[in-house]
CSV table of C-alpha atoms in Angstrom, one decimal:
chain,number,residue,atom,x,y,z
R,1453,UNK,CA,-2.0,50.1,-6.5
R,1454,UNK,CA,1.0,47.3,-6.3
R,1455,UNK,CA,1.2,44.7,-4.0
R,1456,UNK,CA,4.4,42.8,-2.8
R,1457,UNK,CA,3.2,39.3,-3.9
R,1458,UNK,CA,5.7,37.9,-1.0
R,1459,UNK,CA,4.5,39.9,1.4
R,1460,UNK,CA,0.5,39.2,0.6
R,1461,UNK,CA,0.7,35.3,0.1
R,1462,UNK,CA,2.7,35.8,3.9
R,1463,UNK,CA,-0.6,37.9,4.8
R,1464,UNK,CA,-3.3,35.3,3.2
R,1465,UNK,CA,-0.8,32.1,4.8
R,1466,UNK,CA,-0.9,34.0,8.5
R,1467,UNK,CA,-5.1,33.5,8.0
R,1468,UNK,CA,-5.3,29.8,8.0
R,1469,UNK,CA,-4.7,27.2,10.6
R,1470,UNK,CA,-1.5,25.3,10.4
R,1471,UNK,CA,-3.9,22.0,9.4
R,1472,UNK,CA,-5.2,24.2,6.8
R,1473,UNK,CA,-1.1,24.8,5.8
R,1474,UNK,CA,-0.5,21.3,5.9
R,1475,UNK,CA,-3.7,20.7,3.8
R,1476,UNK,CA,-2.6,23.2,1.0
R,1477,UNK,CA,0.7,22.0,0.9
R,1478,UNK,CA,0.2,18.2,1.1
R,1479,UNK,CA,2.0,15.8,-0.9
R,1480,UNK,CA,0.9,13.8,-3.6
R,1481,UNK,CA,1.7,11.2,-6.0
R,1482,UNK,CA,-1.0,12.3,-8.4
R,1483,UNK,CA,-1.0,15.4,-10.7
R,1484,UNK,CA,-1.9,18.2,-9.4
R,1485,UNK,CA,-4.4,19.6,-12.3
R,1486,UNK,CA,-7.3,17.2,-13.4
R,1487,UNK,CA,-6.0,18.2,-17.1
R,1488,UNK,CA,-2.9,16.8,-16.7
R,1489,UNK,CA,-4.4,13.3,-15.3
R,1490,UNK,CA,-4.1,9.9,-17.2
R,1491,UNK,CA,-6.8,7.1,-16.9
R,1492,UNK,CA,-7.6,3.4,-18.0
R,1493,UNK,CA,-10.7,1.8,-18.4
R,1494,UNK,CA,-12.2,-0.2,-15.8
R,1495,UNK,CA,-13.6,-3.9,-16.0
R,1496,UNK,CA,-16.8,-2.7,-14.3
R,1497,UNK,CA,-17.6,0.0,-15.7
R,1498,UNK,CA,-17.4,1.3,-19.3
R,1499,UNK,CA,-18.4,4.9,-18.3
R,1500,UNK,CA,-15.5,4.6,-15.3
R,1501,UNK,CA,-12.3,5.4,-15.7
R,1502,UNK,CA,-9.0,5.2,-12.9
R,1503,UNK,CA,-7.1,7.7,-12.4
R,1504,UNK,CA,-3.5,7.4,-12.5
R,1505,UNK,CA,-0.1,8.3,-10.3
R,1506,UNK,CA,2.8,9.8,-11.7
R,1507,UNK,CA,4.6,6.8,-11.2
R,1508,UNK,CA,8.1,8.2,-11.2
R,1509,UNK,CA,7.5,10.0,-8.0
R,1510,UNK,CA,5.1,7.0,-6.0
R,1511,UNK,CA,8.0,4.4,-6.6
R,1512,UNK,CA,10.6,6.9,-5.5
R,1513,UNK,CA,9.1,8.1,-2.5
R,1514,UNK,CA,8.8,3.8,-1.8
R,1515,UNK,CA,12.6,4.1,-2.3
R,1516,UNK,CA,12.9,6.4,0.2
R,1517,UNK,CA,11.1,4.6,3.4
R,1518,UNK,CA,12.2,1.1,2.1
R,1519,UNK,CA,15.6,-0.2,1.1
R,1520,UNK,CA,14.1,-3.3,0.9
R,1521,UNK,CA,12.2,-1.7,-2.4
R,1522,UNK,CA,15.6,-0.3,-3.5
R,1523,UNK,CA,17.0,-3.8,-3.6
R,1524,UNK,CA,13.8,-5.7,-5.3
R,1525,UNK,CA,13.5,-3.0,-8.1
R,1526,UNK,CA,17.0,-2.8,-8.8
R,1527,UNK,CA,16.9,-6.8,-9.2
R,1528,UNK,CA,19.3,-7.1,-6.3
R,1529,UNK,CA,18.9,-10.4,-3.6
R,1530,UNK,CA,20.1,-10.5,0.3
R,1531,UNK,CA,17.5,-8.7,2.0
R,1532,UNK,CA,17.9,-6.6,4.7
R,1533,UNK,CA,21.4,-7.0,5.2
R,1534,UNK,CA,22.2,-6.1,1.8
R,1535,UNK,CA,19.4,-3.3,1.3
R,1536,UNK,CA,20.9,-1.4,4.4
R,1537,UNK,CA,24.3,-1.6,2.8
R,1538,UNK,CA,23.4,-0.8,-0.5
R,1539,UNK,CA,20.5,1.9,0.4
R,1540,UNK,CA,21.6,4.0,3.7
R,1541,UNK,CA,18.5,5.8,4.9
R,1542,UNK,CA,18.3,10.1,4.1
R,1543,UNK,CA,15.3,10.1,6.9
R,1544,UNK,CA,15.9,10.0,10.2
R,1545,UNK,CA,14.7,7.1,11.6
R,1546,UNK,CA,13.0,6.5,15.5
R,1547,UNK,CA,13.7,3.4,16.5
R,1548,UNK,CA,9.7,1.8,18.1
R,1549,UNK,CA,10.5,-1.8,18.7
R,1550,UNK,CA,13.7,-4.1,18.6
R,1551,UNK,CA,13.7,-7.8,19.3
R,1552,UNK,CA,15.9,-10.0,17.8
R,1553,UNK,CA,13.9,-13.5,16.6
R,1554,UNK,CA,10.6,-12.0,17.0
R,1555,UNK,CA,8.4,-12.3,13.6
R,1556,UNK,CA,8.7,-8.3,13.6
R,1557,UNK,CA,12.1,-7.9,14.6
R,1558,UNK,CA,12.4,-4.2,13.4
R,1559,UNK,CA,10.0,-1.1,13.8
R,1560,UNK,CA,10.8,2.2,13.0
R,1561,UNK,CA,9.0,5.6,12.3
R,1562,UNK,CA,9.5,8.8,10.8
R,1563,UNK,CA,7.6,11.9,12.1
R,1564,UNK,CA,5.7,14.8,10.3
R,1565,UNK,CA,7.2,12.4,6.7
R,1566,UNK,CA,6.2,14.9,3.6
R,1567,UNK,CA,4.5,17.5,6.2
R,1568,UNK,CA,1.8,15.1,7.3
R,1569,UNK,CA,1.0,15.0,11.2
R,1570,UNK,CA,1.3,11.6,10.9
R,1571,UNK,CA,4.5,8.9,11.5
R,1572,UNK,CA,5.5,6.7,8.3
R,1573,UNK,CA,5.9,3.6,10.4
R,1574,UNK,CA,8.1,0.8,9.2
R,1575,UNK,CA,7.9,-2.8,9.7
R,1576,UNK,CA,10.7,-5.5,9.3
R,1577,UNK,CA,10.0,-9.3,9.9
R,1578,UNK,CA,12.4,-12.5,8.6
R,1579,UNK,CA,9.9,-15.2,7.1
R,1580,UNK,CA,10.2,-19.0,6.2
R,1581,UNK,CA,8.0,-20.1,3.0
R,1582,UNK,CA,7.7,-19.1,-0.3
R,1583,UNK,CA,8.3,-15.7,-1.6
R,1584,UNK,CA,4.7,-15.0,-2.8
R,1585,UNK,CA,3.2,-11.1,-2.9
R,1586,UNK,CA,0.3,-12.6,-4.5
R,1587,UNK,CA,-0.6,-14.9,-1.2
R,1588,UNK,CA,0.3,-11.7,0.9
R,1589,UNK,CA,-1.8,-9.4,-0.9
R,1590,UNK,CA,-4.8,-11.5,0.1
R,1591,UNK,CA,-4.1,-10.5,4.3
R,1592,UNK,CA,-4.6,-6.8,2.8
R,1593,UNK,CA,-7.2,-7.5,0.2
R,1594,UNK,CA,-9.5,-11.0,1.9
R,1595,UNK,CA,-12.4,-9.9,4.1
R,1596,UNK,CA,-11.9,-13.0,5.9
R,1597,UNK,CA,-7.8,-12.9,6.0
R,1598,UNK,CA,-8.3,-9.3,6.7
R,1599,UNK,CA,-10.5,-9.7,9.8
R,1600,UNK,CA,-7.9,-12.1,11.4
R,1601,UNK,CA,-5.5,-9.4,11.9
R,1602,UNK,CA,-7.5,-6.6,11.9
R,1603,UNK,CA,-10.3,-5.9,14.5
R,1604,UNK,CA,-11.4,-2.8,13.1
R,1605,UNK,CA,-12.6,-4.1,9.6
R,1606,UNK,CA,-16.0,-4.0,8.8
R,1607,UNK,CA,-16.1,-4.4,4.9
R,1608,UNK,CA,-14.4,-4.5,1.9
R,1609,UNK,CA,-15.4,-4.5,-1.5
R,1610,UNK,CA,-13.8,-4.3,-5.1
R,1611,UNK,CA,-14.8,-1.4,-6.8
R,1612,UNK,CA,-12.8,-0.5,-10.0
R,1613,UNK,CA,-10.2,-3.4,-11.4
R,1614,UNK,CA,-8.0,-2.5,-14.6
R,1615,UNK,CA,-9.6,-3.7,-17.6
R,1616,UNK,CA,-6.3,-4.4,-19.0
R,1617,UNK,CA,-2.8,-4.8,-16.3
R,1618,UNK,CA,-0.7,-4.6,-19.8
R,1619,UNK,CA,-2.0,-0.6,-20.5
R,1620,UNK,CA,-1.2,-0.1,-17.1
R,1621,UNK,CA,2.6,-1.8,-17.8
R,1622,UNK,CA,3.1,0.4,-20.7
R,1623,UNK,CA,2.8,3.6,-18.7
R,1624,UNK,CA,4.5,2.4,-15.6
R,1625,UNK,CA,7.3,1.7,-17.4
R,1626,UNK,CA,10.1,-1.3,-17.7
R,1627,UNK,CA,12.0,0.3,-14.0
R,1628,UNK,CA,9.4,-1.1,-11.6
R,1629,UNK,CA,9.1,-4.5,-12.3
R,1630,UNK,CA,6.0,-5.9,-14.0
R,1631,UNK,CA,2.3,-5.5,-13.0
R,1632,UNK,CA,0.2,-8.1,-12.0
R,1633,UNK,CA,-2.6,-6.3,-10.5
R,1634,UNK,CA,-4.0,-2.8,-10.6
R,1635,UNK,CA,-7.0,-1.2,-9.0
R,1636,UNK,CA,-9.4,0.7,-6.6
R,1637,UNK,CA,-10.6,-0.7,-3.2
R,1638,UNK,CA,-13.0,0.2,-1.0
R,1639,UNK,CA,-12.5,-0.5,3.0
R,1640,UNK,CA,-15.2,0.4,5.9
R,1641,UNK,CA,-14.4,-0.2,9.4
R,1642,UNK,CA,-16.0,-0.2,12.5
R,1643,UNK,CA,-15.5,1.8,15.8
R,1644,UNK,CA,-12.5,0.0,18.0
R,1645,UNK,CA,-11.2,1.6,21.1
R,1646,UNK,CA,-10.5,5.2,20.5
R,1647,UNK,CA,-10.9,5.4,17.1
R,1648,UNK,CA,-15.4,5.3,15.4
R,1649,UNK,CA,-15.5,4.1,12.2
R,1650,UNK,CA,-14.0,5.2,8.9
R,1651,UNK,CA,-13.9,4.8,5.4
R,1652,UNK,CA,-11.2,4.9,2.4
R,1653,UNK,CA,-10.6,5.0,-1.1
R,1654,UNK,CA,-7.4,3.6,-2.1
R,1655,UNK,CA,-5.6,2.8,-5.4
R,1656,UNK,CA,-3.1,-0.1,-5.3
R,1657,UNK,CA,-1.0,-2.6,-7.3
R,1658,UNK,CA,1.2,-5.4,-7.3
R,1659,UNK,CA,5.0,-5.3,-9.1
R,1660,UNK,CA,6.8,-8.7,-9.6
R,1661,UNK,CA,10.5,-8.8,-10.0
R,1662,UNK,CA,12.6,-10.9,-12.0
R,1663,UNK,CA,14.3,-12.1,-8.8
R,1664,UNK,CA,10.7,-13.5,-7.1
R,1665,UNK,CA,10.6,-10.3,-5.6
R,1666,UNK,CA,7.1,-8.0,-5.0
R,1667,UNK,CA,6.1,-4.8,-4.0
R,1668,UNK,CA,2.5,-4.1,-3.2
R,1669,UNK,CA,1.8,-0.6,-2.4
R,1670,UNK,CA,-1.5,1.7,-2.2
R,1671,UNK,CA,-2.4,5.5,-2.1
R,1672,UNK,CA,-5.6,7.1,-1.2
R,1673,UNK,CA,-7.1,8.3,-3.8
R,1674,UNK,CA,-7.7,12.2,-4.4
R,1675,UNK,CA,-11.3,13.7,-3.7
R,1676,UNK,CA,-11.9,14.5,-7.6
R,1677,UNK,CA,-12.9,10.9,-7.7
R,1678,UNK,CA,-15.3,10.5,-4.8
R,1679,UNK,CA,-17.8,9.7,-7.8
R,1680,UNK,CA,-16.1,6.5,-7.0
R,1681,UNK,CA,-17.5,5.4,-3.5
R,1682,UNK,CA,-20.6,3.0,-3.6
R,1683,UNK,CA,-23.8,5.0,-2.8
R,1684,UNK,CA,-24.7,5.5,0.9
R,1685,UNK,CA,-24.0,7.6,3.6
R,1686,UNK,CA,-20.3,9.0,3.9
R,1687,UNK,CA,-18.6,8.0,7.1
R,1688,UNK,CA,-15.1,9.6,8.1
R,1689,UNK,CA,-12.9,9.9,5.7
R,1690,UNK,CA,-9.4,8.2,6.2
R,1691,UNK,CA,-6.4,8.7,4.5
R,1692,UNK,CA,-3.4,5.8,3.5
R,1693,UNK,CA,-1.0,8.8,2.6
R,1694,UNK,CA,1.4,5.8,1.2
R,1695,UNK,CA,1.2,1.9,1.8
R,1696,UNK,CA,3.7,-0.5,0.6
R,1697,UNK,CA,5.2,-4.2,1.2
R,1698,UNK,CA,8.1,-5.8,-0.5
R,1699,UNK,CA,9.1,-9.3,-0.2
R,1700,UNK,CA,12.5,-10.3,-1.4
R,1701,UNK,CA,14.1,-14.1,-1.4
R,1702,UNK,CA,16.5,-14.3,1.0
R,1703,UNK,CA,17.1,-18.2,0.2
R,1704,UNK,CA,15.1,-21.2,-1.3
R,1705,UNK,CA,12.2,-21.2,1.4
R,1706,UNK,CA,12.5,-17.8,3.0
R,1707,UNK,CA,11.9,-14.0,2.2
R,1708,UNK,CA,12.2,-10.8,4.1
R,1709,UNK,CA,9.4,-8.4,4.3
R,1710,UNK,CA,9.3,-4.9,4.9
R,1711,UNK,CA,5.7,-3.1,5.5
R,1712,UNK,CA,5.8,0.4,5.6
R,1713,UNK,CA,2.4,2.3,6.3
R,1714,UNK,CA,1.6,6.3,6.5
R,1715,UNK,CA,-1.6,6.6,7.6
R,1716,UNK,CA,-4.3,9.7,8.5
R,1717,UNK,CA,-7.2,8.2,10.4
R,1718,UNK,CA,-9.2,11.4,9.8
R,1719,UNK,CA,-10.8,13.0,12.7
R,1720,UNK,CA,-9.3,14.8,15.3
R,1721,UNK,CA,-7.5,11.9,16.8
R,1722,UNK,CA,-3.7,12.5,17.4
R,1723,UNK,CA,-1.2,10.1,16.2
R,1724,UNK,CA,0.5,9.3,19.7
R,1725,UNK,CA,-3.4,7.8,20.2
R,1726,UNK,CA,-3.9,5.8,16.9
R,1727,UNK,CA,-0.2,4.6,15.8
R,1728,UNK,CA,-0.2,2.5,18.5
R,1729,UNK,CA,-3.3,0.8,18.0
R,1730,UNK,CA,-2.0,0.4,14.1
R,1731,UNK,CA,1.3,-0.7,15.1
R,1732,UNK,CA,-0.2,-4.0,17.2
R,1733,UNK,CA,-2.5,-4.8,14.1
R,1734,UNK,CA,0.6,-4.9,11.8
R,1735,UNK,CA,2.2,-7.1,14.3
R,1736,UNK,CA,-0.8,-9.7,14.3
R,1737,UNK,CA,-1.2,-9.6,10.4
R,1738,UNK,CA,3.1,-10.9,10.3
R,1739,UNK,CA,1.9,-13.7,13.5
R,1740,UNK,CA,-0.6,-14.7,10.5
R,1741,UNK,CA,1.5,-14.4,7.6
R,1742,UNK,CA,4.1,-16.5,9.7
R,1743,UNK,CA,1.9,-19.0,10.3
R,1744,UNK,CA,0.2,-19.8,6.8
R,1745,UNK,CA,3.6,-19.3,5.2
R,1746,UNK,CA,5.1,-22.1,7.4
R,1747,UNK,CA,2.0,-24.5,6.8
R,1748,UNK,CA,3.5,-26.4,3.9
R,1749,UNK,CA,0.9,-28.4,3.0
R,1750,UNK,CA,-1.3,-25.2,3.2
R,1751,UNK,CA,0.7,-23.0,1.3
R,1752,UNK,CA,0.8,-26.0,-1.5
R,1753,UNK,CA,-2.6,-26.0,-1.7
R,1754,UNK,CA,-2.9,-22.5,-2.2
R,1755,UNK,CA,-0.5,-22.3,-4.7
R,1756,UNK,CA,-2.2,-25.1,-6.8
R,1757,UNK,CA,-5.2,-23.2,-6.2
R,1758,UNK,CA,-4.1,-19.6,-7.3
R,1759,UNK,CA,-0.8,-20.1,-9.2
R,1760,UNK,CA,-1.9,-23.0,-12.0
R,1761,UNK,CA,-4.1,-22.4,-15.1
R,1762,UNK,CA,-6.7,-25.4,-15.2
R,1763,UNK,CA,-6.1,-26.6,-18.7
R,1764,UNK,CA,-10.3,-27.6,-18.4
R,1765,UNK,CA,-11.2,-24.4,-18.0
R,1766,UNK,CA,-10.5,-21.2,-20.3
R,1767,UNK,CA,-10.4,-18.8,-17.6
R,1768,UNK,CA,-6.8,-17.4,-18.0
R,1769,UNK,CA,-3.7,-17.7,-20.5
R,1770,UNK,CA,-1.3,-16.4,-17.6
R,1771,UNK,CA,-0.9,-17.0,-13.8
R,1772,UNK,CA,-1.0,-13.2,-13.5
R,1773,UNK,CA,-4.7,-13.4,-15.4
R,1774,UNK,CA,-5.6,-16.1,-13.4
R,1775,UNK,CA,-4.8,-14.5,-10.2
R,1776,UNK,CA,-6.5,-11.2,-11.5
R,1777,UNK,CA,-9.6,-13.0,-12.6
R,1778,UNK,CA,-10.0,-15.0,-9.1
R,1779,UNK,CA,-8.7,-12.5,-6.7
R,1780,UNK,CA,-9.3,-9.0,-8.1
R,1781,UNK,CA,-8.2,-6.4,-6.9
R,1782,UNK,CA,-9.0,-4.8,-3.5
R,1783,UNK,CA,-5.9,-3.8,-1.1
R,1784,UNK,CA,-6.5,-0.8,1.0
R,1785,UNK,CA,-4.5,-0.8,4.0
């Protein structure tokens, strides 16, 4: 007997629920075959390994929700003016929130982006300070910065850090600037409004530009590496489909900032429910950022804190090593 293999994989497709479609047919950064994964050790554990992205197609789907990206890892400056010039989107952005002078002064969204029943949400905001991903990575990656913008957090915890940023440089690759941290976080949160608690998984990394620019950016990791999560009872499992913040100079003391977030809260939850409640957290983590970033004498002492090896001390031979060693590496969104 013969089969038309069109006609059958319409037949076994007709079967499942379009969730269980969208499931099949999600996108991802990583391979799709375990065999065709590539790994580096961990600084935690000898018998742990991370998995890694295809790295090509995480920093070009970046490129595709954020010009601001485009501009930092082509070495470009001029920030949003510039990047919109330069980079004109092929999405079709929704326009959220407009308000000239407001510390967000841009958000956007993109529905059903790469299939997923959830927006890709895009945040613009205008800073004055220092251009510094490494001081903005700790609102993501702090418990106690994190809980100051975000009401839901319950705990975070490094898991798995790189043992070695340079292996990971080697396979990224010269076109994406230069890693400065590299690893696998661990967030819980707590029940807040409509939303009980959840759980995530989530690779992420740091690239610094020539130009002072950064990109921070995270994806949730795939389920072949639950081995990962600490032991305990599994709560709900949520996703970050794709994270990621660039920070480019726009003069001596000031940097643009673009924070784009894709997120599946798990659950049954629809988006129109939980975007909203993600979009005002956002919001409060750029009235923080504002804030420290305009403290002078604050953001001085944090840079003499993080960015400057203490000759007295053999801790680090690099500020990158030095940040690494005091910060780790824990930036699920």
């Amino acid at each position: 007997m013969f089969y038309n293999r069109n006609k059958l994989g319409l037949a076994l497709l007709s079967c499942l629920s379009v969730q269980q479609i969208q499931m099949a047919l999600a996108f991802s950064v990583f391979p799709a075959q375990k065999n065709m994964c590539r790994y580096v050790p961990t600084v935690q554990d000898e018998d742990v390994d991370i998995e890694l992205p295809d790295f090509d197609k995480l920093f070009q789907t970046i490129r595709e929700v954020s010009p601001l990206a485009s501009l930092a890892m082509n070495c470009e400056t001029g920030g949003f003016e510039v990047a919109d010039k330069n980079y004109p989107p092929s999405l079709k952005w929704k326009n959220v929130e407009s308000k000239k002078g407001a510390t967000v002064h841009r958000i956007e969204k993109v529905e059903n982006y790469n299939g997923s029943k959830f927006p890709v949400v895009r945040f613009r905001s205008s800073l004055e300070g220092p251009c510094l991903g490494s001081k903005m990575v700790e609102y993501i990656m702090k418990l106690e910065e994190r809980a100051q913008w975000d009401p839901q957090i319950d705990d975070l915890s490094e898991i798995y850090t790189a043992k070695d940023v340079k292996e990971v440089q080697s396979i990224v690759g010269d076109d994406y600037g230069k890693c400065a941290m590299f690893g696998v976080g661990y967030t819980k949160t707590k029940r807040y409004l409509v939303v009980d608690g959840r759980e995530q998984l989530t690779l992420c990394g740091l690239q610094e530009f020539p130009t002072g620019a950064s990109i921070i950016w995270g994806v949730e990791m795939e389920t072949r590496n639950d081995h990962m999560f600490p032991e305990g009872s599994r709560s709900t499992r949520a996703k970050t489909l794709l994270y990621t913040t660039t920070l480019v100079p726009t003069g001596d003391n000031t940097f643009d900032a673009e924070y784009c977030l894709q997120l599946d809260t798990g659950g049954n939850l629809p988006s129109f429910l939980t975007t909203p409640i993600m979009i005002d957290s956002v919001k409060t983590l750029f009235s923080q950022a504002k804030k420290d970033f305009e403290d002078e004498e604050g953001i001085k002492k944090w840079m003499e804190e993080n960015l400057k090896v203490d000759d007295k001390t053999e801790v680090a031979d690099t500020e990158e090593e030095l940040r690494n060693e005091k910060l780790g590496l824990l930036m699920t969104p």
